[in-house]
Every structure is written in structure tokens, then in C-alpha cells.
Short mmCIF file of C-alpha atoms and ligand atoms in Angstrom, two decimals:
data_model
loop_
_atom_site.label_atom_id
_atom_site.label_comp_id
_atom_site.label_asym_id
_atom_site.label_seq_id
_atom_site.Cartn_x
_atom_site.Cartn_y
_atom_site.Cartn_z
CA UNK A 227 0.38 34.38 -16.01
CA UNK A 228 -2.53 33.00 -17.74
CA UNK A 229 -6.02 32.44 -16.38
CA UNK A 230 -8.59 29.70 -17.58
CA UNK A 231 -11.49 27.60 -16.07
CA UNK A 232 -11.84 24.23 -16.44
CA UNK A 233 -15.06 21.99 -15.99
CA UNK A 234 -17.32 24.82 -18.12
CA UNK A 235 -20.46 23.23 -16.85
CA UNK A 236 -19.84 22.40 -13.32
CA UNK A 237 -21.20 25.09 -10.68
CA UNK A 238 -17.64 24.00 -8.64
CA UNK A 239 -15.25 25.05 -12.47
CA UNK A 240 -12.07 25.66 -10.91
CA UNK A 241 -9.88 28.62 -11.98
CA UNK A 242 -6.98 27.61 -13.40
CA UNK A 243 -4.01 29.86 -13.63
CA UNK A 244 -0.48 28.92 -15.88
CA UNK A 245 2.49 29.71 -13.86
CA UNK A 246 6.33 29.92 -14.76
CA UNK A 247 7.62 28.25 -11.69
CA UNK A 248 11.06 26.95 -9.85
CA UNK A 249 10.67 23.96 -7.96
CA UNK A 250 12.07 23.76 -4.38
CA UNK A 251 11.40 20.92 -2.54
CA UNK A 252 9.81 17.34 -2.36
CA UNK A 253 6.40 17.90 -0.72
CA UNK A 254 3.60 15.57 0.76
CA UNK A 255 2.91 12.52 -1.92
CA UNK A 256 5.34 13.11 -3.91
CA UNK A 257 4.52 17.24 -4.92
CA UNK A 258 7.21 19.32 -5.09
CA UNK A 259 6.76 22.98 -3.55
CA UNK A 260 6.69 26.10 -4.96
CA UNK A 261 5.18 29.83 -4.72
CA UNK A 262 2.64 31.53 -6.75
CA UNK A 263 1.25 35.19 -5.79
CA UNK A 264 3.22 34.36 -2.47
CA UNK A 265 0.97 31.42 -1.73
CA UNK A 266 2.39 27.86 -1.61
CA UNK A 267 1.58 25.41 -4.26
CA UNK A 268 2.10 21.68 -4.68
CA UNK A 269 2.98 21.00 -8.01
CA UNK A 270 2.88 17.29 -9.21
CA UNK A 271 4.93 15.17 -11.74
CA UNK A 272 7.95 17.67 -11.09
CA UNK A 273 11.49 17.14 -9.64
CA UNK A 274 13.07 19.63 -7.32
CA UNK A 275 14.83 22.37 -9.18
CA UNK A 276 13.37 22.07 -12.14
CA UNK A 277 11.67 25.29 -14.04
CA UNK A 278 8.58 24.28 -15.42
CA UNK A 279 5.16 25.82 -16.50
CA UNK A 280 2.75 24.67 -14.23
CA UNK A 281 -1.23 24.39 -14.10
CA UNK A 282 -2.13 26.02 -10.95
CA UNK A 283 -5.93 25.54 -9.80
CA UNK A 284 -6.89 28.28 -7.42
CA UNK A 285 -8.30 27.69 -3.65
CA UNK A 286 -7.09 27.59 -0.47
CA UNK A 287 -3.83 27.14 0.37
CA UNK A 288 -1.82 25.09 -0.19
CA UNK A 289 -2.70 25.63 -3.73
CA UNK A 290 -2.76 21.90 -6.43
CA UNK A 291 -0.62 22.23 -9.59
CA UNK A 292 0.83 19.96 -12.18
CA UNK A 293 3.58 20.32 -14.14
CA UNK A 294 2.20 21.19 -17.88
CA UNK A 295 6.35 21.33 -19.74
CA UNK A 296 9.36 21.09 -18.52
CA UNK A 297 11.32 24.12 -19.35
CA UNK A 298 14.84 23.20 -17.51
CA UNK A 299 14.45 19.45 -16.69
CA UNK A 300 16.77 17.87 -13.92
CA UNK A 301 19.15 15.52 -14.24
CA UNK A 302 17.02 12.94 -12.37
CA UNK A 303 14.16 13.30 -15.12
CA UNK A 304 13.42 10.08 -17.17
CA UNK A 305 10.91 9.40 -19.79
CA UNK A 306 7.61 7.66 -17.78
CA UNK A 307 7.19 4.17 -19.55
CA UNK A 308 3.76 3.69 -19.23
CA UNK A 309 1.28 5.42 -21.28
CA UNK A 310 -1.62 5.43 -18.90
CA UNK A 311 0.99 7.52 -16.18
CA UNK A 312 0.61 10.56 -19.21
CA UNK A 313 -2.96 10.32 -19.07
CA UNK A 314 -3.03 10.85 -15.26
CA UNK A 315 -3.30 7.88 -13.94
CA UNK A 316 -3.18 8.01 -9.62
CA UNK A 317 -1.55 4.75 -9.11
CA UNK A 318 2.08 5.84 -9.72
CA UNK A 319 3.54 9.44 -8.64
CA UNK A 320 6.88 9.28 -9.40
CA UNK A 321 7.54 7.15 -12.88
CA UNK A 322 9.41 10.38 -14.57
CA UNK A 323 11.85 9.80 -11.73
CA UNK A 324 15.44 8.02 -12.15
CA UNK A 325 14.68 5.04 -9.55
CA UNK A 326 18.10 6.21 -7.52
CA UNK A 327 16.57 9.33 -7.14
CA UNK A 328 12.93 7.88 -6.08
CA UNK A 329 14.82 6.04 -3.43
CA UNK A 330 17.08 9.29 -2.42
CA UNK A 331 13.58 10.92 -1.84
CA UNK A 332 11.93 8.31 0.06
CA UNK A 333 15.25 8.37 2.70
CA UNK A 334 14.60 12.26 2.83
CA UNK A 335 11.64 11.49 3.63
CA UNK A 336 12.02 9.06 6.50
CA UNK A 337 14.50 11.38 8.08
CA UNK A 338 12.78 14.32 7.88
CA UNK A 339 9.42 12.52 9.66
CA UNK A 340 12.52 10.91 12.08
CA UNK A 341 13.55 15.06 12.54
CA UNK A 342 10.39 16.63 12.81
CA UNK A 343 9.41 14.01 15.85
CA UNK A 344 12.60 15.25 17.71
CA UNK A 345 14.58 11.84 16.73
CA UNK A 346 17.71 12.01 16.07
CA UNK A 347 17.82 8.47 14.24
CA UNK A 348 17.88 8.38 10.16
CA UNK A 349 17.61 5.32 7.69
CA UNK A 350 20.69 3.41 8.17
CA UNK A 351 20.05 0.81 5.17
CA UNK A 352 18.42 0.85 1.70
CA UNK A 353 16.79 -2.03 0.01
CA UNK A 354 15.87 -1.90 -3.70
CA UNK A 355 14.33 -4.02 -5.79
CA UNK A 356 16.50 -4.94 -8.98
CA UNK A 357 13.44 -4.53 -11.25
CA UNK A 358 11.48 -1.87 -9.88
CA UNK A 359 8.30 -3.30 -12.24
CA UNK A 360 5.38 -5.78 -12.32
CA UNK A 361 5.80 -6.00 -8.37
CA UNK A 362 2.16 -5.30 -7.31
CA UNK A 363 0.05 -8.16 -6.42
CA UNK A 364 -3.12 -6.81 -5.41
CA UNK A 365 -4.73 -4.09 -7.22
CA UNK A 366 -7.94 -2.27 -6.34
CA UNK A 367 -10.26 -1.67 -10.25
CA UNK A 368 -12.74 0.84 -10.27
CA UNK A 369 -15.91 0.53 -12.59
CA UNK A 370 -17.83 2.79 -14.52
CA UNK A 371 -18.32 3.18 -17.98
CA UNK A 372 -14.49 2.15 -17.84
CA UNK A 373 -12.43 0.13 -15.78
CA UNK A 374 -8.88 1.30 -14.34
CA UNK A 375 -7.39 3.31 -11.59
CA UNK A 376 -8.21 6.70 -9.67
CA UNK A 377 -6.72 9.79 -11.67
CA UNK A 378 -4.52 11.81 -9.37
CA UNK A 379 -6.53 14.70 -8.03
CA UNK A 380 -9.53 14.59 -10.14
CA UNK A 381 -12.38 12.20 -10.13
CA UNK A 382 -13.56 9.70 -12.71
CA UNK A 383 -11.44 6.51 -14.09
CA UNK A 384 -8.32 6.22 -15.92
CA UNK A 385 -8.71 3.23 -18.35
CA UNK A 386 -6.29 0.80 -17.64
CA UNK A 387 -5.09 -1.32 -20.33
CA UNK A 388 -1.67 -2.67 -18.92
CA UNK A 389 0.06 -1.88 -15.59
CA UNK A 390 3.48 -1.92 -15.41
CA UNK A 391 3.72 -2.23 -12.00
CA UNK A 392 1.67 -4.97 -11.09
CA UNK A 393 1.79 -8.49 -11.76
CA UNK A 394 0.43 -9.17 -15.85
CA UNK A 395 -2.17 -10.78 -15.02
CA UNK A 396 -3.56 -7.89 -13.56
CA UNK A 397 -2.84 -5.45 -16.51
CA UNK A 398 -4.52 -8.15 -18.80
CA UNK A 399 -7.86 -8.46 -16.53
CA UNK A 400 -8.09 -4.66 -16.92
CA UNK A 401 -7.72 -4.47 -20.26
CA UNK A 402 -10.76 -7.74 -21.00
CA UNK A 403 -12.79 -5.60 -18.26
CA UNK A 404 -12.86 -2.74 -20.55
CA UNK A 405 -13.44 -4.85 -23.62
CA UNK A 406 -16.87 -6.70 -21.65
CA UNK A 407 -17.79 -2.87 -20.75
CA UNK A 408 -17.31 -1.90 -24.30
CA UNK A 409 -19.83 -4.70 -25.30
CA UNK A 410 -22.32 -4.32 -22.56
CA UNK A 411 -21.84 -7.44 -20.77
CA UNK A 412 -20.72 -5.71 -17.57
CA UNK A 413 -23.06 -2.82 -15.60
CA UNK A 414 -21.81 0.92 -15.50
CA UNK A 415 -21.37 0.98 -11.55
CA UNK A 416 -20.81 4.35 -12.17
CA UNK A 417 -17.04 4.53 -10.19
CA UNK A 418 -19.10 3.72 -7.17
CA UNK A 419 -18.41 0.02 -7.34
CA UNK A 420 -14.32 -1.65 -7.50
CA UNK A 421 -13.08 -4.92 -7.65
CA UNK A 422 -9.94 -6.29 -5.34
CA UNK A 423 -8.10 -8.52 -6.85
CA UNK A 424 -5.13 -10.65 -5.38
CA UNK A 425 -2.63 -12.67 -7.53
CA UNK A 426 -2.47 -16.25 -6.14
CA UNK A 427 -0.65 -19.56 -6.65
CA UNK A 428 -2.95 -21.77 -8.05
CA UNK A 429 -1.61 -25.09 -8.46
CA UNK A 430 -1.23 -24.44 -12.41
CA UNK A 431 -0.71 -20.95 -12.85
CA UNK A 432 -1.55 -17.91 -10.82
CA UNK A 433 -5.07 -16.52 -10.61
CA UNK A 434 -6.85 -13.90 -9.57
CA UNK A 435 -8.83 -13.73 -6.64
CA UNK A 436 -11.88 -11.19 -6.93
CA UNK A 437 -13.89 -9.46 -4.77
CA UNK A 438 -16.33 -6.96 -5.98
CA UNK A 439 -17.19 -4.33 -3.36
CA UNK A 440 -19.30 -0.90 -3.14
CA UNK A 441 -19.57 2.15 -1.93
CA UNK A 442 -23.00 1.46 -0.23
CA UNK A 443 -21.71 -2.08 0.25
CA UNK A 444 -23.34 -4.97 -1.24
CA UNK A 445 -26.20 -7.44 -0.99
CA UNK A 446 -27.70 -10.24 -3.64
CA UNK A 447 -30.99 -8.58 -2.75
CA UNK A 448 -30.43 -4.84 -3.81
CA UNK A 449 -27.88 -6.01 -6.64
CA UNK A 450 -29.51 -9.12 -8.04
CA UNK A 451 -27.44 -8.77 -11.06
CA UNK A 452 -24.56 -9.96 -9.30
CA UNK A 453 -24.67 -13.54 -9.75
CA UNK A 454 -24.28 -12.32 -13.73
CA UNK A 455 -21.78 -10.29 -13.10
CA UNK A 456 -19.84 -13.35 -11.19
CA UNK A 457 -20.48 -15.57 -13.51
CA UNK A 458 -18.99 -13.04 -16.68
CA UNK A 459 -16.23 -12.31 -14.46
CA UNK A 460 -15.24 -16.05 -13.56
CA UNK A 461 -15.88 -17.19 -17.11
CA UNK A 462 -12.90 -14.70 -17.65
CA UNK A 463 -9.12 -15.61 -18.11
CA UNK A 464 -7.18 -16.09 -15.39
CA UNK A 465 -9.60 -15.59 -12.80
CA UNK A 466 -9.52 -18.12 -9.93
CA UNK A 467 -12.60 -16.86 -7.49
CA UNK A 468 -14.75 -14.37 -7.26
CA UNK A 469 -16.50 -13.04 -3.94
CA UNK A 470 -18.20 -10.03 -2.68
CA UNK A 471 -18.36 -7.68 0.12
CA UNK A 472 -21.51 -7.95 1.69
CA UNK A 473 -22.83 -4.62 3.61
CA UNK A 474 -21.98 -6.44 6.95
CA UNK A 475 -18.11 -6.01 6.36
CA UNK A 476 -18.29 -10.45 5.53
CA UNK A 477 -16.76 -11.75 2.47
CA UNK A 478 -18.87 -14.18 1.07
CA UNK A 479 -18.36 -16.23 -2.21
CA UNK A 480 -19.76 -16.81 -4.94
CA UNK A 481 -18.07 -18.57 -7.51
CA UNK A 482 -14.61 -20.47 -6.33
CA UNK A 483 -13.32 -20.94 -3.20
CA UNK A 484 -12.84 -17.95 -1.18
CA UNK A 485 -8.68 -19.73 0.25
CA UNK A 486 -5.65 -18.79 -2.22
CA UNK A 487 -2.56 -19.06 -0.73
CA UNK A 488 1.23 -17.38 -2.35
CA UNK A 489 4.32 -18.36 -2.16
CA UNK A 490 6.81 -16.94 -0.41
CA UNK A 491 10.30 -17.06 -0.13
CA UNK A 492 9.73 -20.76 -1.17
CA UNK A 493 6.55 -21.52 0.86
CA UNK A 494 3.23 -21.26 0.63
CA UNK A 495 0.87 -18.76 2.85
CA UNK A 496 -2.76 -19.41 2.71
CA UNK A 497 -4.61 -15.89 1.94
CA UNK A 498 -8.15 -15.64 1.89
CA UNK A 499 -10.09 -13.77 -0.54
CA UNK A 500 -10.42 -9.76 0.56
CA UNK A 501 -7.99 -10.03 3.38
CA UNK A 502 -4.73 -7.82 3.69
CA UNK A 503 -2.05 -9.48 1.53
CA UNK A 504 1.30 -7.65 1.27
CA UNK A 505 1.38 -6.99 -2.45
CA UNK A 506 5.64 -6.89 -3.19
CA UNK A 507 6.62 -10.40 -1.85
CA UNK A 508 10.35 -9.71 -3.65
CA UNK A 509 10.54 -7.01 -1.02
CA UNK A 510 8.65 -9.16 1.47
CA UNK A 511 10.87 -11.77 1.40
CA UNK A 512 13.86 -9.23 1.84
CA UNK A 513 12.35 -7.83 4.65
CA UNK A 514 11.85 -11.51 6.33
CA UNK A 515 15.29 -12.58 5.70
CA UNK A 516 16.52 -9.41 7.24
CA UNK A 517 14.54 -9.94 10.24
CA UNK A 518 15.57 -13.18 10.33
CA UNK A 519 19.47 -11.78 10.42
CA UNK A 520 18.29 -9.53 13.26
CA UNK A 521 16.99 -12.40 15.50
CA UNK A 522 19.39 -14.96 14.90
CA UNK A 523 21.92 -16.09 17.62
CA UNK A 524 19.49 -14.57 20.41
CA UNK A 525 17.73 -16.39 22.76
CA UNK A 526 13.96 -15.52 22.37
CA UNK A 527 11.52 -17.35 24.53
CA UNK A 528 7.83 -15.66 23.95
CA UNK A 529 7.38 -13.94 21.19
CA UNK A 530 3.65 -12.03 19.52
CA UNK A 531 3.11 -10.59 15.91
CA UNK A 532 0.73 -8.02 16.62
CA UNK A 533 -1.29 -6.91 13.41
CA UNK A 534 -0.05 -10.24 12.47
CA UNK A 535 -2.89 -10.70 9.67
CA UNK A 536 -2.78 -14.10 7.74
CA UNK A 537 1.31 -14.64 10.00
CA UNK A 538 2.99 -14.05 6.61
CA UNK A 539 5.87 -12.34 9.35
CA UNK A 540 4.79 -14.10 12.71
CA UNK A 541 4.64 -17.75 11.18
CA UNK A 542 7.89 -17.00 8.99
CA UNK A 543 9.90 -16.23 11.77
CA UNK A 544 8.55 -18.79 13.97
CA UNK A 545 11.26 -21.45 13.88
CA UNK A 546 13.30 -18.82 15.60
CA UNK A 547 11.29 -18.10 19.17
CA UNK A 548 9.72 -20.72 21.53
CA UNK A 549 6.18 -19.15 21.29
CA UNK A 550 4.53 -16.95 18.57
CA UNK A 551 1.33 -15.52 19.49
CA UNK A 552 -0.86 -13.82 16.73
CA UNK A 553 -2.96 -11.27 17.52
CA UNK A 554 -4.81 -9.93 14.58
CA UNK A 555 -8.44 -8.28 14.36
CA UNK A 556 -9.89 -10.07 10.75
CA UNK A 557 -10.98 -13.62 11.70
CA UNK A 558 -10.28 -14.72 8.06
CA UNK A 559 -7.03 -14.19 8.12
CA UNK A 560 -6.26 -15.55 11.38
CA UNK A 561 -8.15 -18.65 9.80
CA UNK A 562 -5.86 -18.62 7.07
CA UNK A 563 -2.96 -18.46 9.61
CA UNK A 564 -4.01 -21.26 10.95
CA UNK A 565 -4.23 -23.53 8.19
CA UNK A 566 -0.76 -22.04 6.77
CA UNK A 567 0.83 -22.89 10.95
CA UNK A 568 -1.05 -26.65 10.41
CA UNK A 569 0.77 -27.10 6.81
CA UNK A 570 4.39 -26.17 8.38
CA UNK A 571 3.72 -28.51 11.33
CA UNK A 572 4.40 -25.41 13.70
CA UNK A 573 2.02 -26.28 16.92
CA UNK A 574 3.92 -23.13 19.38
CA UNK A 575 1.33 -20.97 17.45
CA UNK A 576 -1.35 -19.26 19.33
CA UNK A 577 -3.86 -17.11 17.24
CA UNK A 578 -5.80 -14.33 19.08
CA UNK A 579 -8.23 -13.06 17.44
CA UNK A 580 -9.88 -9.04 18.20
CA UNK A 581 -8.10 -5.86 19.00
CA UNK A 582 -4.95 -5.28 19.86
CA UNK A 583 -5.14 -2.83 21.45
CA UNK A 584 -7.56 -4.60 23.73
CA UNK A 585 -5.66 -7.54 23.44
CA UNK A 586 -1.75 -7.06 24.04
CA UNK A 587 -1.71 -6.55 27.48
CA UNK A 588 -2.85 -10.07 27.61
CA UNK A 589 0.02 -11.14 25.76
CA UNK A 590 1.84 -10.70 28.66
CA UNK A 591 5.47 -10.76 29.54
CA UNK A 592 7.07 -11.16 25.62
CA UNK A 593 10.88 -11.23 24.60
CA UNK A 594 10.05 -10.08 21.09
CA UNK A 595 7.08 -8.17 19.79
CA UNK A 596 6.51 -7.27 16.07
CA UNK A 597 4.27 -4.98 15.14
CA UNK A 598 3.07 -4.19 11.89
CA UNK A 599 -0.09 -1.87 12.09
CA UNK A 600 -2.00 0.07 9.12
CA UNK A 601 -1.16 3.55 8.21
CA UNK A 602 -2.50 4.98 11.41
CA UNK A 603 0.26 3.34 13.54
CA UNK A 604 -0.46 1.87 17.08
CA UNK A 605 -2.67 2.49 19.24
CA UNK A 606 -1.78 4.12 22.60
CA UNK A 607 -2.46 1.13 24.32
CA UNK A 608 -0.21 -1.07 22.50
CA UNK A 609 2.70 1.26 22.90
CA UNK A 610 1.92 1.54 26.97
CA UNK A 611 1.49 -2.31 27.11
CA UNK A 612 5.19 -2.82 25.32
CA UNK A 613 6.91 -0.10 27.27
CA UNK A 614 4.98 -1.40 30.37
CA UNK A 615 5.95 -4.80 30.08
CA UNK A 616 9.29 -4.02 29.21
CA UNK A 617 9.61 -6.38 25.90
CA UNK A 618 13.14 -6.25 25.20
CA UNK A 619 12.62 -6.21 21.48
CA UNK A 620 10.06 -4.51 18.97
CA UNK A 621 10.34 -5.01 15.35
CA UNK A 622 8.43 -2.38 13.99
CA UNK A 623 7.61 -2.48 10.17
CA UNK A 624 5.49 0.38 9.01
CA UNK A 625 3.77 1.89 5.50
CA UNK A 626 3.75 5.30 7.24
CA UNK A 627 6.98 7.47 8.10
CA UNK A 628 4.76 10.00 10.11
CA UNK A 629 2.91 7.44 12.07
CA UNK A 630 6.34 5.29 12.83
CA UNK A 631 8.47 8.56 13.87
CA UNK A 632 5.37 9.53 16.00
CA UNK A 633 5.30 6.24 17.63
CA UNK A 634 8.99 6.01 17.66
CA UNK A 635 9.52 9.25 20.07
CA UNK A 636 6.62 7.52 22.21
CA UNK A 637 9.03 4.03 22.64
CA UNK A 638 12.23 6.62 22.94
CA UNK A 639 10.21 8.62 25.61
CA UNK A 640 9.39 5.07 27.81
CA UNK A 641 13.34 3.96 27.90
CA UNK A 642 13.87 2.49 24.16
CA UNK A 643 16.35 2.82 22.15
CA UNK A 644 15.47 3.09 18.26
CA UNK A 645 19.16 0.89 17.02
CA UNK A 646 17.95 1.29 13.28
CA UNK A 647 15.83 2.55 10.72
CA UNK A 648 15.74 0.49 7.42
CA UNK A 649 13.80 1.48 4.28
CA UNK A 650 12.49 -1.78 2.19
CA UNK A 651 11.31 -0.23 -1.59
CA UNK A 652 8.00 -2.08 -1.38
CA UNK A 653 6.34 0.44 -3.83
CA UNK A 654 8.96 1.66 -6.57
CA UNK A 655 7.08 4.40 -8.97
CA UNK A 656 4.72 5.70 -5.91
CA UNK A 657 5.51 7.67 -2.87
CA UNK A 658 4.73 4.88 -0.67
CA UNK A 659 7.38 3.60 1.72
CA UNK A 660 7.89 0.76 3.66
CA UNK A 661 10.31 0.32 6.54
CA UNK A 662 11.66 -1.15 9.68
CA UNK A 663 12.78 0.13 12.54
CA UNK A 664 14.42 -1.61 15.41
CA UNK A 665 13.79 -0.98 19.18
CA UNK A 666 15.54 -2.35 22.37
CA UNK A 667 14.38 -1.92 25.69
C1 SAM B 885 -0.34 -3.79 7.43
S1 SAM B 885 -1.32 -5.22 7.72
C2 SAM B 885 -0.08 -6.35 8.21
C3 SAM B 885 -0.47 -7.79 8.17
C4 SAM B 885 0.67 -8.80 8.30
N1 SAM B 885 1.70 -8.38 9.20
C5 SAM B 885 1.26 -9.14 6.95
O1 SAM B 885 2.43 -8.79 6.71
O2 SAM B 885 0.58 -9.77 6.14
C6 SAM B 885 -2.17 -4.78 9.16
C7 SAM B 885 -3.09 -5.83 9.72
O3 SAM B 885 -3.63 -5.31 10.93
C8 SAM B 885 -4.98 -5.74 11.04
N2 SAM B 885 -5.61 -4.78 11.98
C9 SAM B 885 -6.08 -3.54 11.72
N3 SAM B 885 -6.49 -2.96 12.85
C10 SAM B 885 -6.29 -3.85 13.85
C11 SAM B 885 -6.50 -3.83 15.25
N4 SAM B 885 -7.03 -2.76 15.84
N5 SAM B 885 -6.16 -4.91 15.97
C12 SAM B 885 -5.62 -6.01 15.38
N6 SAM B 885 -5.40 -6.08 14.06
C13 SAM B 885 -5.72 -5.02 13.30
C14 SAM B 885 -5.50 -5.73 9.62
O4 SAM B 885 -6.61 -6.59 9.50
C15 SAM B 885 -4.26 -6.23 8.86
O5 SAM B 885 -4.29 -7.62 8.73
#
């Protein structure tokens, strides 16, 4: 073993020890486990059963590593395409891994969340994407002195150049960003300000939607250079709008208008600027016509999407129940919801705008719920509300295995019945996993 220290003139240098290792297991994010000194360590960027040498920082337990050369690769080991992934780039995990494989991990996964929550279910269905590339239409760019992604596990900014897996025109605005910061014409934020961009339809080509945000949140009056910065920004190819995030939470605009919408599965969704918008719609569109499978031939009278955001589920599956009710918390999308109901002529809409949780019980007596909640899951109250009321069908998609087998044993502990567990690959090359689960009351 080999000690060294890295970050020489930082008070915090970690120690840094090289480490012949054997990797187990697949571990949180995409780590795979091993043991050093009889502590356990989560190596990145290896495959289980490989040998590798490994940089090992010291701390507490469970120790950070990265795999520093392959000494016995496994069979599942590819070459990572993209050169920014070899320079550490966070926004991929698992690019050195044969996309069979990533997907074999990701069921693991599910079923071992499923396990540990006492469930006996597992995923009964995979869907893949047949190009697992250039999927990603909303992208989050830090700025400093660069602009690019997070590195995995360290601070600072990767420069970003190209991104193979998000939509070109994303790659491309990275790469003139770094050329304007090369020259000057943008500020040094530092890595303390980002912009969000979203990949719309305009009517000629697709665009970019902007939204520059901050740490400490933003206001024209303690960042009067950002009318400059807009205007540099939207003078820029391919961008459609650009907006900011004030301090208040609000979106306001400032060059453009602030309504994009996408096109999906061969319509088009209005999405406002800085509002959730699911970033694979190849994988979103699967997902919707697999629902739509699901629900076809029953008879479904009421019917709520609950975390319904701008309806891109709720108002796509509409023409299937006799009422849709969307309850969502961000009044811009439910704004956009509206407009996108008003374009399909759909008028058995009804948009509900706050909290779920506060809200659902209001809903009332439902024949289909879907639910489709951030990372954290639901909230006790929706779960009590839709065991309560007895809704005889919850489609739950989720981003989050733990959250969904949590909630999962909740539904299976009121009297529900989990009939299937489906993964949909909405983020090849990460550890991210998207799925949906069924549930009959
Ligand atoms: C994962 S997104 C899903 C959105 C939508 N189903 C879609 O596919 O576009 C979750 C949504 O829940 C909303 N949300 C978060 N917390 C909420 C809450 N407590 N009550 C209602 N909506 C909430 C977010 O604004 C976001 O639009």
C-alpha cells in the first residue's frame, strides 16, 4: 500500500492511500464495494469482480475510492466514449459499463430495495432505449471560470465541451459558454451560479430555454449585470429564452417568452421555462404507451395525476377516464397544463393547484390515481388518503427505488396488492432509474 496527500495547500488535504483491491458488489450510486484495513470502501468507475488498484481517500467509514487501473477487467468492461467521463465528469457513473450490464444492475437494484422493504415483488419487465445516447433534455451548467458539470466527489467544474448524453444542442451551448468565458464576455460566478436549460420545439428548430439561477438566489438589484449576461446569452446560437430565478422561488423573464412546449409521442406539451420537464421523452413516451396498455378495456370513471406537473402523464392518458384531476404544487406548470388541456380540446380536466398532500383527500372517491412524486416519495398523507379511500388503482412511477419499495410495503400493509414492477431506462450511463409499479386495491 502506498500513502499520499492530495490538495498540498488545503488545511482539509486528504490522505490518500493506493490499494490492490477485489471488487464485490454494486454499491450506492453506482460504487462497487470492497475492504481496505477491514474497513469498507466504495470504489467508483469499477465493475464487480474486477481486481483493480484503487485510490482510497481516508475518513470515516465507508471509505471513497476510485478505480486508478484495471488489473483483471470484467467481461462487462467497455471503453467510456466520452472524453470528459475520463476527466471525472459527475454526470455519468456508469459509461465503462456494457449497457446490458447497466440495465442487469439497475434490476438488482430495484429488487434488492423491493427485498430489503420485506416485498416479495421484483421487476417483471425491462425497457431499454435502442440508443442509449443524446437522450437528456434538460441539463443543469455550472459557471465559474469554466462551464460544465459537477466532478464526481470533488468540487469545482468539469469543462464540458460535448455531452453525449444529452440532446446536441446542449453539448454545443457548453462548449460556446466556455469559448465567451475564455474571452471575458461572461462573469466568473465562481461555481456558485448554474444555468437550466430545457430543449424545446420551437416552431423551426429546437431551442434552448435558459434560466440562470444562484446559490444565494437572484435579483436585478444585487446582480445588475444580468441584463448583459441575458443579452450575451440570447444573442447565442440556439437559444430560444432566457429567464432567471429570482430569490422569491418566481421565474421571471428576461429575454423571450418564458412558454416552450415539446413534443411528445406526436403532440405538443406546453413547458414553461424552469419547471420540471421529464428529460428522456423516448422513454417517456414508452412509459405512456405502456400505461396506456394497462388502462385500456377498463372502465375508469374519476381519475387524479397527483404530482401531475405540466399533465405530460395526466393529460396523455386523459382520453381514457371520465375525469382527470391535476393536482400539482408549481402554479406554472399547472398553467402550462392548462393551455396544453385547451389545445387538445379536453374540458374533463380539473387543475388543483398546492400540496398534495394537503390536497388529495379532497380528490375524493377516485377509480385511478397516478402518482409520480420527486425522489422523496409520498407523503404519509397521500398514501393514507389512497388506502383510505380505497382507489382501486395506483400507477406509481418513481426516480427512487428506496422511496417506491418504502411506499410500496405502506400500500401492501393497507390491503394492496403490488401486480408489477417495471423498470423504464430513462437515464442510460447514470445510476438513475426510473420505474413503475402497479397497485390494486
Ligand atoms: C417527478 S415530477 C413529475 C411531474 C409530471 N408527472 C411529469 O411527468 O412531467 C414531480 C412533480 O411534483 C411536483 N411537486 C413536488 N412536491 C409537491 C407537493 N408536495 N405537492 C404537489 N406537487 C408537488 C413538482 O413540482 C413536480 O412537478
Amino acid at each position: 500500500m502506498a500513502h499520499s496527500t492530495t490538495g498540498g495547500r488545503s488545511k482539509r488535504a486528504r490522505v490518500r492511500l493506493e490499494a490492490e483491491l477485489t471488487l464485490r458488489d454494486w454499491g450506492p450510486k453506482a460504487t462497487t464495494t470492497s475492504e481496505v484495513s477491514g474497513k469498507r470502501v466504495l470504489v467508483d468507475r469499477g465493475i464487480p469482480g474486477e481486481r483493480v488498484l484503487a485510490s482510497v481517500f481516508r475518513g470515516r467509514e465507508p471509505l471513497q475510492g476510485s478505480v486508478a487501473k484495471v488489473l483483471e477487467p470484467s467481461p462487462e468492461r467497455i471503453a467510456p466514449p466520452c472524453p470528459h467521463y475520463l476527466k471525472g465528469c459527475g454526470g455519468c457513473q456508469i459509461q465503462h459499463v456494457a449497457y446490458s450490464a447497466q440495465i442487469r444492475m439497475k434490476q438488482r437494484l430495484i429488487n434488492q430495495e423491493m427485498a430489503a422493504a420485506g416485498l416479495s415483488c421484483s421487476v417483471d419487465r425491462v425497457w431499454t432505449m435502442r440508443s442509449p445516447w443524446q437522450y437528456r433534455r434538460t441539463a443543469a451548467i455550472a459557471l465559474g471560470w469554466e462551464a460544465g458539470f459537477r466532478p464526481r466527489g470533488r468540487r469545482g467544474i468539469v469543462a464540458i465541451h460535448d455531452c453525449r448524453i444529452s440532446h446536441p444542442l446542449i453539448g454545443a451551448f457548453c462548449d460556446r459558454l466556455n469559448m465567451l468565458l475564455a474571452a471575458g464576455r461572461l462573469p466568473n460566478y465562481h461555481a456558485k451560479a448554474w444555468l437550466d436549460c430545457t430543449v424545446v420545439d420551437s416552431r423551426d428548430a429546437p431551442a434552448l430555454q435558459v434560466v440562470v439561477q444562484a446559490i444565494t438566489g437572484l435579483t436585478l438589484e444585487t446582480h445588475p449585470e444580468l441584463g448583459q449576461v441575458a443579452a450575451t446569452l440570447a444573442a447565442m446560437d440556439g437559444v430560444g429564452s432566457v429567464a432567471y430565478r429570482h430569490r422569491s422561488g418566481e421565474v421571471r423573464p428576461i429575454i423571450g417568452d418564458l412558454m416552450g412546449t415539446i413534443r411528445l409521442a406526436g403532440r405538443s406539451l406546453c413547458v414553461p421555462a424552469g419547471s420540471f420537464c421529464q428529460t428522456n421523452l423516448e422513454m417517456t413516451a414508452a412509459l405512456l404507451s405502456r400505461a396506456r396498455t394497462l388502462l385500456e378495456g377498463r372502465k375508469i370513471g374519476a381519475a387524479a395525476d397527483i404530482y401531475g406537473g405540466i399533465g405530460t402523464l395526466g393529460l396523455s392518458l386523459a382520453n381514457l377516464v371520465g375525469s382527470m384531476s391535476i393536482i400539482e404544487l408549481d402554479p406554472r406548470a399547472l398553467e402550462a397544463a392548462r393551455r396544453t388541456a385547451g389545445a387538445w380540446g379536453l374540458s374533463h380536466v380539473r387543475f388543483v393547484e398546492g400540496h398534495a398532500e394537503q390536497l388529495v383527500a379532497s380528490a375524493g372517491k377516485l377509480d385511478l390515481a397516478i402518482v409520480d412524486p420527486p425522489r422523496s416519495g409520498l407523503g404519509d398523507a397521500v398514501i393514507a388518503a389512497l388506502i383510505g379511500y380505497k382507489i382501486p388503482l395506483v400507477l406509481y412511477v418513481s426516480c427512487a427505488p428506496t422511496s417506491l419499495a418504502r411506499d410500496l410495503a405502506k400500500f401492501r400493509q393497507g390491503g394492496y396488492a403490488v401486480k408489477s414492477v417495471e423498470l423504464f431506462d430513462f437515464y442510460p450511463q447514470t445510476y438513475h432509474v426510473e420505474s413503475l409499479a402497479v397497485l390494486e386495491g
